[in-house]
Short mmCIF file of C-alpha atoms in Angstrom, two decimals:
data_model
loop_
_atom_site.label_atom_id
_atom_site.label_comp_id
_atom_site.label_asym_id
_atom_site.label_seq_id
_atom_site.Cartn_x
_atom_site.Cartn_y
_atom_site.Cartn_z
CA MET A 1 126.59 164.77 48.06
CA HIS A 2 127.65 162.91 51.19
CA ARG A 3 125.74 159.82 49.98
CA VAL A 4 127.26 160.14 46.35
CA THR A 5 131.01 160.31 48.08
CA SER A 6 130.11 157.18 50.16
CA MET A 7 128.72 155.33 47.27
CA VAL A 8 132.02 155.96 45.42
CA TRP A 9 134.16 155.27 48.45
CA LEU A 10 132.41 151.97 49.30
CA THR A 11 132.60 150.97 45.53
CA ALA A 12 136.39 151.66 45.30
CA VAL A 13 136.87 149.73 48.52
CA TRP A 14 135.00 146.69 46.89
CA VAL A 15 137.12 146.80 43.79
CA MET A 16 140.24 147.21 45.70
CA LEU A 17 139.36 144.10 47.82
CA TRP A 18 138.83 142.28 44.45
CA GLU A 19 142.34 143.50 43.46
CA SER A 20 140.96 143.72 39.62
CA LEU A 21 139.34 146.69 37.91
CA SER A 22 136.40 145.27 35.94
CA TRP A 23 132.98 146.21 34.85
CA ALA A 24 131.72 143.28 36.98
CA ASN A 25 133.57 144.55 39.81
CA VAL A 26 132.57 147.97 39.67
CA LEU A 27 128.78 147.12 39.09
CA GLY A 28 129.11 144.29 42.00
CA GLY A 29 130.56 147.22 44.19
CA LEU A 30 127.74 149.62 43.51
CA ALA A 31 125.26 147.19 44.39
CA VAL A 32 127.09 146.28 47.54
CA ALA A 33 127.36 150.02 48.30
CA ALA A 34 123.70 150.56 47.69
CA LEU A 35 122.89 147.53 49.96
CA VAL A 36 124.95 148.91 52.77
CA MET A 37 123.62 152.51 52.29
CA VAL A 38 120.12 151.08 52.65
CA SER A 39 120.74 148.80 55.57
CA VAL A 40 123.19 151.21 57.53
CA PRO A 41 121.27 154.61 57.47
CA SER A 42 123.45 157.86 57.64
CA HIS A 43 122.99 159.83 60.96
CA LYS A 44 123.68 163.44 61.55
CA ALA A 45 125.66 164.08 64.45
CA GLU A 46 123.80 164.96 67.49
CA THR A 47 126.25 167.57 68.67
CA PRO A 48 128.02 169.30 65.93
CA VAL A 49 131.80 169.81 66.52
CA GLY A 50 134.32 172.24 65.09
CA PHE A 51 137.77 171.35 63.58
CA ARG A 52 140.97 173.04 64.52
CA PRO A 53 143.96 171.88 62.22
CA VAL A 54 146.89 172.78 64.53
CA ALA A 55 145.08 171.23 67.63
CA ALA A 56 144.23 168.15 65.38
CA VAL A 57 148.03 167.91 64.52
CA ARG A 58 149.08 168.00 68.51
CA LEU A 59 146.46 165.20 69.14
CA LEU A 60 148.01 163.18 66.29
CA GLY A 61 151.45 163.69 67.35
CA TYR A 62 150.63 162.82 71.08
CA PHE A 63 148.57 159.77 70.01
CA LEU A 64 151.54 158.54 67.79
CA TRP A 65 153.87 159.08 70.68
CA LYS A 66 151.77 157.19 73.04
CA LEU A 67 151.39 154.42 70.39
CA THR A 68 155.08 154.01 70.00
CA GLU A 69 155.79 154.33 73.71
CA ALA A 70 153.10 151.43 74.46
CA SER A 71 154.30 149.36 71.55
CA ALA A 72 158.06 149.47 72.70
CA ARG A 73 156.93 148.86 76.37
CA LEU A 74 154.81 145.58 75.26
CA THR A 75 157.52 144.53 72.86
CA TRP A 76 160.22 144.74 75.86
CA GLU A 77 157.89 142.75 77.91
CA ILE A 78 157.54 139.94 75.35
CA PHE A 79 161.11 139.65 75.01
CA THR A 80 162.38 139.91 78.22
CA PRO A 81 161.92 136.88 81.00
CA ARG A 82 160.56 139.14 83.82
CA ASN A 83 157.08 139.80 84.14
CA LYS A 84 156.46 143.48 84.82
CA ILE A 85 152.53 143.22 84.14
CA ASN A 86 150.46 144.99 86.55
CA ALA A 87 146.82 144.55 84.98
CA ALA A 88 143.90 146.57 86.42
CA VAL A 89 140.72 147.98 85.29
CA VAL A 90 140.46 151.61 85.65
CA CYS A 91 137.47 153.99 85.72
CA VAL A 92 137.84 157.33 83.93
CA PRO A 93 134.93 159.70 84.31
CA LEU A 94 135.09 162.03 81.15
CA ARG A 95 134.31 165.88 81.14
CA SER A 96 132.70 165.61 77.49
CA ARG A 97 129.02 164.59 76.96
CA VAL A 98 129.58 164.49 73.26
CA PRO A 99 129.07 160.93 72.02
CA GLY A 100 131.48 161.30 69.09
CA ILE A 101 134.28 162.80 71.26
CA VAL A 102 133.91 159.96 73.95
CA THR A 103 134.05 157.21 71.02
CA ALA A 104 137.18 158.64 69.72
CA VAL A 105 138.74 158.89 73.12
CA ALA A 106 137.58 155.22 73.77
CA ASN A 107 139.15 154.03 70.37
CA MET A 108 142.24 155.75 70.71
CA VAL A 109 142.67 153.97 74.06
CA SER A 110 141.78 150.66 72.48
CA LEU A 111 144.13 151.26 69.63
CA THR A 112 147.19 151.71 72.12
CA PRO A 113 148.84 148.29 72.82
CA GLY A 114 148.45 147.27 76.33
CA SER A 115 145.21 148.96 76.93
CA VAL A 116 141.60 148.58 75.99
CA THR A 117 138.24 149.96 76.56
CA ILE A 118 135.94 147.47 77.72
CA GLU A 119 132.80 149.61 78.57
CA VAL A 120 131.62 153.09 78.12
CA ASP A 121 128.87 154.17 80.67
CA THR A 122 126.86 156.40 78.48
CA ASP A 123 124.73 157.68 81.60
CA ASP A 124 127.63 159.59 82.98
CA MET A 125 130.15 159.12 80.17
CA THR A 126 132.86 157.05 82.17
CA LEU A 127 135.16 154.76 80.43
CA TYR A 128 136.15 151.50 81.95
CA ILE A 129 139.69 150.57 80.68
CA HIS A 130 141.83 147.59 81.18
CA VAL A 131 145.63 148.35 81.40
CA LEU A 132 148.42 145.75 81.35
CA HIS A 133 151.13 148.30 82.93
CA LEU A 134 149.65 150.32 85.91
CA THR A 135 151.65 152.55 87.68
CA THR A 136 149.04 154.47 89.67
CA LEU A 137 145.27 154.94 89.15
CA GLU A 138 145.49 158.63 89.05
CA GLN A 139 148.45 158.66 86.55
CA GLU A 140 146.18 156.26 84.18
CA ARG A 141 143.29 158.82 84.58
CA GLU A 142 145.18 161.73 83.95
CA SER A 143 146.77 160.34 80.83
CA VAL A 144 143.09 159.63 79.32
CA ARG A 145 141.86 163.00 80.58
CA TYR A 146 144.92 164.65 78.66
CA LEU A 147 143.83 162.63 75.66
CA GLU A 148 140.39 163.91 76.06
CA SER A 149 141.54 167.40 76.40
CA LEU A 150 143.44 167.09 73.16
CA THR A 151 140.49 165.74 71.35
CA LEU A 152 138.25 168.28 72.57
CA ALA A 153 140.93 171.01 71.58
CA ALA A 154 141.07 169.43 68.00
CA PHE A 155 137.18 168.97 67.78
CA PRO A 156 135.36 171.66 70.09
CA PRO A 157 131.74 171.23 70.72
CA SER A 158 129.45 173.74 69.29
CA GLU A 159 127.31 173.69 72.21
CA PRO A 160 129.02 174.72 75.71
CA ASP A 161 126.70 172.80 77.98
CA THR A 162 128.34 169.37 76.58
CA LEU A 163 130.96 169.54 79.03
CA VAL A 164 131.23 168.98 82.83
CA PRO A 165 133.21 171.75 84.60
CA LYS A 166 136.66 170.79 85.54
CA GLY A 167 136.56 169.32 89.23
CA GLY A 168 132.97 168.88 88.74
CA SER A 169 131.43 165.38 88.94
CA THR A 170 128.45 163.89 87.32
#
């Protein structure tokens, strides 16, 4: 069923990109979708995660707030003559050992204006983040850890040994 859904979705995207619903576009979309699915095989998640809708709404709300806050701050920086940029690279060790959770956190950090994940050390699941407006290292780390805790609450790992205990190190 997953493969059928993927084929339909990829074909629909192809038709939308061409902005014309025709048999040629649908058949071309099916051909491209088949090529993509053969070229990029689907992988089952290494560590299954659950889904908690209320926690997911909290995560979404927090992320949208941080996105709005960072956008406003960056816009203010652009339109004012004073330069308040305090750029730094911050190392943030994460508690989660689930690749999907780490990827989600790294992507949410990168989607926020003024910060970008520049590396993920997969040996100890540490994010290296470049930020434009650093106040303190610990404040930046706490912000990313809070984002991680909201992500873990929304998508809890099924296996308990995929987390480093709070206060523990890797």
